């Protein structure tokens, strides 16, 4: 049991870092002259959505290659495959693309680990403010700011 908790803590801290890295990539694009396209469902997508997707999925695959990933930017995985997943990453690499385009700062990077249809833990990074929130059933809820001061909440 003790080893499992350590693994969970390592998995959590690594996932928090992945969300922050994705947020940094988003911020670089946010501070540039960017454009957007429309997806099939007519929702907007930017280079920041794609970059965050690449950062999160690539690093999550390295962190835990045995855990499948369902991301907003690769949600075309057939249900017939997904229905048997007992554990998976659920990712919205840039939640609030419309807000991103409006440049109002109200967008996030969201990563959750789902086990048996229940969130085991999740991370929300707010790139514009450099604030990150995360929580797990085992360890509780935490917050960090741009100077990486961590507080339990």
mmCIF file with all atom_site columns, C-alpha atoms in Angstrom:
data_model
loop_
_atom_site.group_PDB
_atom_site.id
_atom_site.type_symbol
_atom_site.label_atom_id
_atom_site.label_alt_id
_atom_site.label_comp_id
_atom_site.label_asym_id
_atom_site.label_entity_id
_atom_site.label_seq_id
_atom_site.pdbx_PDB_ins_code
_atom_site.Cartn_x
_atom_site.Cartn_y
_atom_site.Cartn_z
_atom_site.occupancy
_atom_site.B_iso_or_equiv
_atom_site.pdbx_formal_charge
_atom_site.auth_seq_id
_atom_site.auth_comp_id
_atom_site.auth_asym_id
_atom_site.auth_atom_id
_atom_site.pdbx_PDB_model_num
ATOM 1   C CA . UNK A 1 1   ? 0.000   0.000  0.000   1.00 0.00 ? 1   UNK A CA 1
ATOM 2   C CA . UNK A 1 2   ? 2.807   2.415  0.869   1.00 0.00 ? 2   UNK A CA 1
ATOM 3   C CA . UNK A 1 3   ? 4.446   1.909  -2.550  1.00 0.00 ? 3   UNK A CA 1
ATOM 4   C CA . UNK A 1 4   ? 1.127   2.550  -4.273  1.00 0.00 ? 4   UNK A CA 1
ATOM 5   C CA . UNK A 1 5   ? 0.769   5.854  -2.421  1.00 0.00 ? 5   UNK A CA 1
ATOM 6   C CA . UNK A 1 6   ? 4.293   6.879  -3.451  1.00 0.00 ? 6   UNK A CA 1
ATOM 7   C CA . UNK A 1 7   ? 3.508   5.962  -7.045  1.00 0.00 ? 7   UNK A CA 1
ATOM 8   C CA . UNK A 1 8   ? 0.338   8.046  -6.830  1.00 0.00 ? 8   UNK A CA 1
ATOM 9   C CA . UNK A 1 9   ? 2.287   11.012 -5.454  1.00 0.00 ? 9   UNK A CA 1
ATOM 10  C CA . UNK A 1 10  ? 4.860   10.678 -8.242  1.00 0.00 ? 10  UNK A CA 1
ATOM 11  C CA . UNK A 1 11  ? 2.143   10.348 -10.855 1.00 0.00 ? 11  UNK A CA 1
ATOM 12  C CA . UNK A 1 12  ? 0.375   13.395 -9.456  1.00 0.00 ? 12  UNK A CA 1
ATOM 13  C CA . UNK A 1 13  ? 3.463   15.611 -9.290  1.00 0.00 ? 13  UNK A CA 1
ATOM 14  C CA . UNK A 1 14  ? 4.475   14.598 -12.815 1.00 0.00 ? 14  UNK A CA 1
ATOM 15  C CA . UNK A 1 15  ? 0.977   15.312 -14.142 1.00 0.00 ? 15  UNK A CA 1
ATOM 16  C CA . UNK A 1 16  ? 1.005   18.737 -12.465 1.00 0.00 ? 16  UNK A CA 1
ATOM 17  C CA . UNK A 1 17  ? 4.283   19.474 -14.247 1.00 0.00 ? 17  UNK A CA 1
ATOM 18  C CA . UNK A 1 18  ? 2.825   18.317 -17.574 1.00 0.00 ? 18  UNK A CA 1
ATOM 19  C CA . UNK A 1 19  ? -0.138  20.697 -17.165 1.00 0.00 ? 19  UNK A CA 1
ATOM 20  C CA . UNK A 1 20  ? 2.240   23.567 -16.347 1.00 0.00 ? 20  UNK A CA 1
ATOM 21  C CA . UNK A 1 21  ? 4.401   22.810 -19.408 1.00 0.00 ? 21  UNK A CA 1
ATOM 22  C CA . UNK A 1 22  ? 1.310   22.786 -21.613 1.00 0.00 ? 22  UNK A CA 1
ATOM 23  C CA . UNK A 1 23  ? 0.283   26.101 -20.030 1.00 0.00 ? 23  UNK A CA 1
ATOM 24  C CA . UNK A 1 24  ? 3.683   27.589 -20.842 1.00 0.00 ? 24  UNK A CA 1
ATOM 25  C CA . UNK A 1 25  ? 3.317   26.533 -24.476 1.00 0.00 ? 25  UNK A CA 1
ATOM 26  C CA . UNK A 1 26  ? -0.167  28.037 -24.617 1.00 0.00 ? 26  UNK A CA 1
ATOM 27  C CA . UNK A 1 27  ? 1.127   31.297 -23.129 1.00 0.00 ? 27  UNK A CA 1
ATOM 28  C CA . UNK A 1 28  ? 3.781   31.657 -25.843 1.00 0.00 ? 28  UNK A CA 1
ATOM 29  C CA . UNK A 1 29  ? 1.094   31.434 -28.513 1.00 0.00 ? 29  UNK A CA 1
ATOM 30  C CA . UNK A 1 30  ? -1.307  33.647 -26.518 1.00 0.00 ? 30  UNK A CA 1
ATOM 31  C CA . UNK A 1 31  ? 1.349   36.376 -26.482 1.00 0.00 ? 31  UNK A CA 1
ATOM 32  C CA . UNK A 1 32  ? 1.830   36.153 -30.257 1.00 0.00 ? 32  UNK A CA 1
ATOM 33  C CA . UNK A 1 33  ? -0.208  37.014 -33.312 1.00 0.00 ? 33  UNK A CA 1
ATOM 34  C CA . UNK A 1 34  ? -2.258  33.835 -33.736 1.00 0.00 ? 34  UNK A CA 1
ATOM 35  C CA . UNK A 1 35  ? -5.162  32.760 -35.894 1.00 0.00 ? 35  UNK A CA 1
ATOM 36  C CA . UNK A 1 36  ? -7.791  30.041 -35.553 1.00 0.00 ? 36  UNK A CA 1
ATOM 37  C CA . UNK A 1 37  ? -9.734  27.587 -37.683 1.00 0.00 ? 37  UNK A CA 1
ATOM 38  C CA . UNK A 1 38  ? -13.096 25.899 -37.202 1.00 0.00 ? 38  UNK A CA 1
ATOM 39  C CA . UNK A 1 39  ? -13.439 22.183 -36.463 1.00 0.00 ? 39  UNK A CA 1
ATOM 40  C CA . UNK A 1 40  ? -16.148 20.002 -38.029 1.00 0.00 ? 40  UNK A CA 1
ATOM 41  C CA . UNK A 1 41  ? -18.505 20.912 -35.170 1.00 0.00 ? 41  UNK A CA 1
ATOM 42  C CA . UNK A 1 42  ? -17.808 24.608 -35.921 1.00 0.00 ? 42  UNK A CA 1
ATOM 43  C CA . UNK A 1 43  ? -15.985 25.153 -32.633 1.00 0.00 ? 43  UNK A CA 1
ATOM 44  C CA . UNK A 1 44  ? -12.705 27.053 -32.916 1.00 0.00 ? 44  UNK A CA 1
ATOM 45  C CA . UNK A 1 45  ? -9.259  25.510 -32.679 1.00 0.00 ? 45  UNK A CA 1
ATOM 46  C CA . UNK A 1 46  ? -5.891  27.278 -32.451 1.00 0.00 ? 46  UNK A CA 1
ATOM 47  C CA . UNK A 1 47  ? -2.247  26.325 -32.621 1.00 0.00 ? 47  UNK A CA 1
ATOM 48  C CA . UNK A 1 48  ? -2.337  26.521 -28.798 1.00 0.00 ? 48  UNK A CA 1
ATOM 49  C CA . UNK A 1 49  ? -4.969  23.747 -28.649 1.00 0.00 ? 49  UNK A CA 1
ATOM 50  C CA . UNK A 1 50  ? -2.784  21.575 -30.853 1.00 0.00 ? 50  UNK A CA 1
ATOM 51  C CA . UNK A 1 51  ? 0.455   22.356 -29.014 1.00 0.00 ? 51  UNK A CA 1
ATOM 52  C CA . UNK A 1 52  ? -1.084  21.670 -25.609 1.00 0.00 ? 52  UNK A CA 1
ATOM 53  C CA . UNK A 1 53  ? -2.547  18.412 -26.928 1.00 0.00 ? 53  UNK A CA 1
ATOM 54  C CA . UNK A 1 54  ? 0.857   17.322 -28.223 1.00 0.00 ? 54  UNK A CA 1
ATOM 55  C CA . UNK A 1 55  ? 2.632   18.240 -24.968 1.00 0.00 ? 55  UNK A CA 1
ATOM 56  C CA . UNK A 1 56  ? 0.099   16.530 -22.712 1.00 0.00 ? 56  UNK A CA 1
ATOM 57  C CA . UNK A 1 57  ? -0.398  13.356 -24.722 1.00 0.00 ? 57  UNK A CA 1
ATOM 58  C CA . UNK A 1 58  ? 3.286   12.851 -25.499 1.00 0.00 ? 58  UNK A CA 1
ATOM 59  C CA . UNK A 1 59  ? 4.326   13.296 -21.873 1.00 0.00 ? 59  UNK A CA 1
ATOM 60  C CA . UNK A 1 60  ? 1.435   11.277 -20.419 1.00 0.00 ? 60  UNK A CA 1
ATOM 61  C CA . UNK A 1 61  ? 2.388   8.407  -22.752 1.00 0.00 ? 61  UNK A CA 1
ATOM 62  C CA . UNK A 1 62  ? 5.941   8.559  -21.406 1.00 0.00 ? 62  UNK A CA 1
ATOM 63  C CA . UNK A 1 63  ? 4.746   8.840  -17.796 1.00 0.00 ? 63  UNK A CA 1
ATOM 64  C CA . UNK A 1 64  ? 2.254   5.952  -17.945 1.00 0.00 ? 64  UNK A CA 1
ATOM 65  C CA . UNK A 1 65  ? 2.286   4.209  -21.334 1.00 0.00 ? 65  UNK A CA 1
ATOM 66  C CA . UNK A 1 66  ? -0.236  1.615  -20.182 1.00 0.00 ? 66  UNK A CA 1
ATOM 67  C CA . UNK A 1 67  ? -2.969  4.213  -19.567 1.00 0.00 ? 67  UNK A CA 1
ATOM 68  C CA . UNK A 1 68  ? -4.964  5.264  -22.660 1.00 0.00 ? 68  UNK A CA 1
ATOM 69  C CA . UNK A 1 69  ? -5.677  8.947  -23.318 1.00 0.00 ? 69  UNK A CA 1
ATOM 70  C CA . UNK A 1 70  ? -8.952  10.548 -24.347 1.00 0.00 ? 70  UNK A CA 1
ATOM 71  C CA . UNK A 1 71  ? -8.324  14.161 -25.330 1.00 0.00 ? 71  UNK A CA 1
ATOM 72  C CA . UNK A 1 72  ? -10.680 16.685 -26.862 1.00 0.00 ? 72  UNK A CA 1
ATOM 73  C CA . UNK A 1 73  ? -8.335  16.771 -29.835 1.00 0.00 ? 73  UNK A CA 1
ATOM 74  C CA . UNK A 1 74  ? -8.414  12.968 -30.336 1.00 0.00 ? 74  UNK A CA 1
ATOM 75  C CA . UNK A 1 75  ? -11.959 12.184 -29.222 1.00 0.00 ? 75  UNK A CA 1
ATOM 76  C CA . UNK A 1 76  ? -12.681 10.111 -32.333 1.00 0.00 ? 76  UNK A CA 1
ATOM 77  C CA . UNK A 1 77  ? -11.688 6.885  -30.542 1.00 0.00 ? 77  UNK A CA 1
ATOM 78  C CA . UNK A 1 78  ? -14.651 4.539  -31.100 1.00 0.00 ? 78  UNK A CA 1
ATOM 79  C CA . UNK A 1 79  ? -16.780 3.765  -28.052 1.00 0.00 ? 79  UNK A CA 1
ATOM 80  C CA . UNK A 1 80  ? -16.339 0.048  -28.775 1.00 0.00 ? 80  UNK A CA 1
ATOM 81  C CA . UNK A 1 81  ? -12.665 0.526  -27.798 1.00 0.00 ? 81  UNK A CA 1
ATOM 82  C CA . UNK A 1 82  ? -13.248 2.972  -24.927 1.00 0.00 ? 82  UNK A CA 1
ATOM 83  C CA . UNK A 1 83  ? -16.033 0.985  -23.248 1.00 0.00 ? 83  UNK A CA 1
ATOM 84  C CA . UNK A 1 84  ? -13.519 -1.504 -21.854 1.00 0.00 ? 84  UNK A CA 1
ATOM 85  C CA . UNK A 1 85  ? -11.181 1.100  -20.374 1.00 0.00 ? 85  UNK A CA 1
ATOM 86  C CA . UNK A 1 86  ? -11.098 0.836  -16.583 1.00 0.00 ? 86  UNK A CA 1
ATOM 87  C CA . UNK A 1 87  ? -8.494  3.587  -16.285 1.00 0.00 ? 87  UNK A CA 1
ATOM 88  C CA . UNK A 1 88  ? -7.728  6.442  -18.669 1.00 0.00 ? 88  UNK A CA 1
ATOM 89  C CA . UNK A 1 89  ? -6.526  10.020 -18.900 1.00 0.00 ? 89  UNK A CA 1
ATOM 90  C CA . UNK A 1 90  ? -9.213  12.566 -19.749 1.00 0.00 ? 90  UNK A CA 1
ATOM 91  C CA . UNK A 1 91  ? -7.650  15.725 -21.198 1.00 0.00 ? 91  UNK A CA 1
ATOM 92  C CA . UNK A 1 92  ? -8.938  19.071 -22.361 1.00 0.00 ? 92  UNK A CA 1
ATOM 93  C CA . UNK A 1 93  ? -5.676  20.596 -23.582 1.00 0.00 ? 93  UNK A CA 1
ATOM 94  C CA . UNK A 1 94  ? -7.158  24.096 -23.857 1.00 0.00 ? 94  UNK A CA 1
ATOM 95  C CA . UNK A 1 95  ? -10.504 24.482 -22.150 1.00 0.00 ? 95  UNK A CA 1
ATOM 96  C CA . UNK A 1 96  ? -11.930 27.833 -23.190 1.00 0.00 ? 96  UNK A CA 1
ATOM 97  C CA . UNK A 1 97  ? -10.632 28.266 -26.732 1.00 0.00 ? 97  UNK A CA 1
ATOM 98  C CA . UNK A 1 98  ? -13.224 30.992 -27.375 1.00 0.00 ? 98  UNK A CA 1
ATOM 99  C CA . UNK A 1 99  ? -11.935 32.860 -24.307 1.00 0.00 ? 99  UNK A CA 1
ATOM 100 C CA . UNK A 1 100 ? -8.367  32.332 -25.535 1.00 0.00 ? 100 UNK A CA 1
ATOM 101 C CA . UNK A 1 101 ? -9.311  33.922 -28.872 1.00 0.00 ? 101 UNK A CA 1
ATOM 102 C CA . UNK A 1 102 ? -10.970 36.839 -27.044 1.00 0.00 ? 102 UNK A CA 1
ATOM 103 C CA . UNK A 1 103 ? -7.710  37.212 -25.062 1.00 0.00 ? 103 UNK A CA 1
ATOM 104 C CA . UNK A 1 104 ? -9.555  37.500 -21.749 1.00 0.00 ? 104 UNK A CA 1
ATOM 105 C CA . UNK A 1 105 ? -7.338  34.985 -19.906 1.00 0.00 ? 105 UNK A CA 1
ATOM 106 C CA . UNK A 1 106 ? -10.217 32.697 -18.949 1.00 0.00 ? 106 UNK A CA 1
ATOM 107 C CA . UNK A 1 107 ? -8.910  29.353 -20.205 1.00 0.00 ? 107 UNK A CA 1
ATOM 108 C CA . UNK A 1 108 ? -7.249  26.341 -18.617 1.00 0.00 ? 108 UNK A CA 1
ATOM 109 C CA . UNK A 1 109 ? -5.386  23.086 -19.192 1.00 0.00 ? 109 UNK A CA 1
ATOM 110 C CA . UNK A 1 110 ? -7.349  20.185 -17.658 1.00 0.00 ? 110 UNK A CA 1
ATOM 111 C CA . UNK A 1 111 ? -6.014  16.683 -17.019 1.00 0.00 ? 111 UNK A CA 1
ATOM 112 C CA . UNK A 1 112 ? -7.814  13.988 -15.023 1.00 0.00 ? 112 UNK A CA 1
ATOM 113 C CA . UNK A 1 113 ? -7.164  10.342 -14.303 1.00 0.00 ? 113 UNK A CA 1
ATOM 114 C CA . UNK A 1 114 ? -10.405 8.374  -14.455 1.00 0.00 ? 114 UNK A CA 1
ATOM 115 C CA . UNK A 1 115 ? -10.609 4.969  -12.752 1.00 0.00 ? 115 UNK A CA 1
ATOM 116 C CA . UNK A 1 116 ? -13.758 2.843  -12.953 1.00 0.00 ? 116 UNK A CA 1
ATOM 117 C CA . UNK A 1 117 ? -15.723 5.840  -14.253 1.00 0.00 ? 117 UNK A CA 1
ATOM 118 C CA . UNK A 1 118 ? -14.646 7.989  -11.287 1.00 0.00 ? 118 UNK A CA 1
ATOM 119 C CA . UNK A 1 119 ? -12.038 10.778 -11.260 1.00 0.00 ? 119 UNK A CA 1
ATOM 120 C CA . UNK A 1 120 ? -9.069  9.651  -9.154  1.00 0.00 ? 120 UNK A CA 1
ATOM 121 C CA . UNK A 1 121 ? -7.359  13.007 -9.394  1.00 0.00 ? 121 UNK A CA 1
ATOM 122 C CA . UNK A 1 122 ? -7.293  16.052 -11.595 1.00 0.00 ? 122 UNK A CA 1
ATOM 123 C CA . UNK A 1 123 ? -5.175  19.068 -12.480 1.00 0.00 ? 123 UNK A CA 1
ATOM 124 C CA . UNK A 1 124 ? -6.286  22.513 -13.640 1.00 0.00 ? 124 UNK A CA 1
ATOM 125 C CA . UNK A 1 125 ? -3.606  24.935 -14.816 1.00 0.00 ? 125 UNK A CA 1
ATOM 126 C CA . UNK A 1 126 ? -4.482  28.585 -15.453 1.00 0.00 ? 126 UNK A CA 1
ATOM 127 C CA . UNK A 1 127 ? -1.690  29.766 -17.772 1.00 0.00 ? 127 UNK A CA 1
ATOM 128 C CA . UNK A 1 128 ? -2.331  33.529 -17.636 1.00 0.00 ? 128 UNK A CA 1
ATOM 129 C CA . UNK A 1 129 ? -2.123  33.668 -13.828 1.00 0.00 ? 129 UNK A CA 1
ATOM 130 C CA . UNK A 1 130 ? 0.441   30.865 -13.401 1.00 0.00 ? 130 UNK A CA 1
ATOM 131 C CA . UNK A 1 131 ? -1.881  29.207 -10.895 1.00 0.00 ? 131 UNK A CA 1
ATOM 132 C CA . UNK A 1 132 ? -2.325  25.454 -10.736 1.00 0.00 ? 132 UNK A CA 1
ATOM 133 C CA . UNK A 1 133 ? -4.850  23.485 -8.721  1.00 0.00 ? 133 UNK A CA 1
ATOM 134 C CA . UNK A 1 134 ? -4.878  19.730 -8.239  1.00 0.00 ? 134 UNK A CA 1
ATOM 135 C CA . UNK A 1 135 ? -6.528  17.203 -6.050  1.00 0.00 ? 135 UNK A CA 1
ATOM 136 C CA . UNK A 1 136 ? -6.782  13.514 -5.416  1.00 0.00 ? 136 UNK A CA 1
ATOM 137 C CA . UNK A 1 137 ? -8.946  11.313 -3.286  1.00 0.00 ? 137 UNK A CA 1
ATOM 138 C CA . UNK A 1 138 ? -5.857  10.069 -1.454  1.00 0.00 ? 138 UNK A CA 1
ATOM 139 C CA . UNK A 1 139 ? -3.865  13.256 -0.907  1.00 0.00 ? 139 UNK A CA 1
ATOM 140 C CA . UNK A 1 140 ? -6.410  16.106 -0.837  1.00 0.00 ? 140 UNK A CA 1
ATOM 141 C CA . UNK A 1 141 ? -6.382  19.407 -2.752  1.00 0.00 ? 141 UNK A CA 1
ATOM 142 C CA . UNK A 1 142 ? -3.460  21.713 -3.473  1.00 0.00 ? 142 UNK A CA 1
ATOM 143 C CA . UNK A 1 143 ? -2.601  25.000 -5.147  1.00 0.00 ? 143 UNK A CA 1
ATOM 144 C CA . UNK A 1 144 ? 0.620   26.513 -6.456  1.00 0.00 ? 144 UNK A CA 1
ATOM 145 C CA . UNK A 1 145 ? 1.431   29.940 -7.852  1.00 0.00 ? 145 UNK A CA 1
ATOM 146 C CA . UNK A 1 146 ? 4.054   31.247 -10.259 1.00 0.00 ? 146 UNK A CA 1
ATOM 147 C CA . UNK A 1 147 ? 6.804   31.056 -7.618  1.00 0.00 ? 147 UNK A CA 1
ATOM 148 C CA . UNK A 1 148 ? 5.853   27.375 -7.101  1.00 0.00 ? 148 UNK A CA 1
ATOM 149 C CA . UNK A 1 149 ? 4.783   27.868 -3.489  1.00 0.00 ? 149 UNK A CA 1
ATOM 150 C CA . UNK A 1 150 ? 2.518   24.881 -2.747  1.00 0.00 ? 150 UNK A CA 1
ATOM 151 C CA . UNK A 1 151 ? -0.359  25.157 -0.304  1.00 0.00 ? 151 UNK A CA 1
ATOM 152 C CA . UNK A 1 152 ? -2.889  22.554 0.730   1.00 0.00 ? 152 UNK A CA 1
ATOM 153 C CA . UNK A 1 153 ? -6.447  23.846 0.380   1.00 0.00 ? 153 UNK A CA 1
#
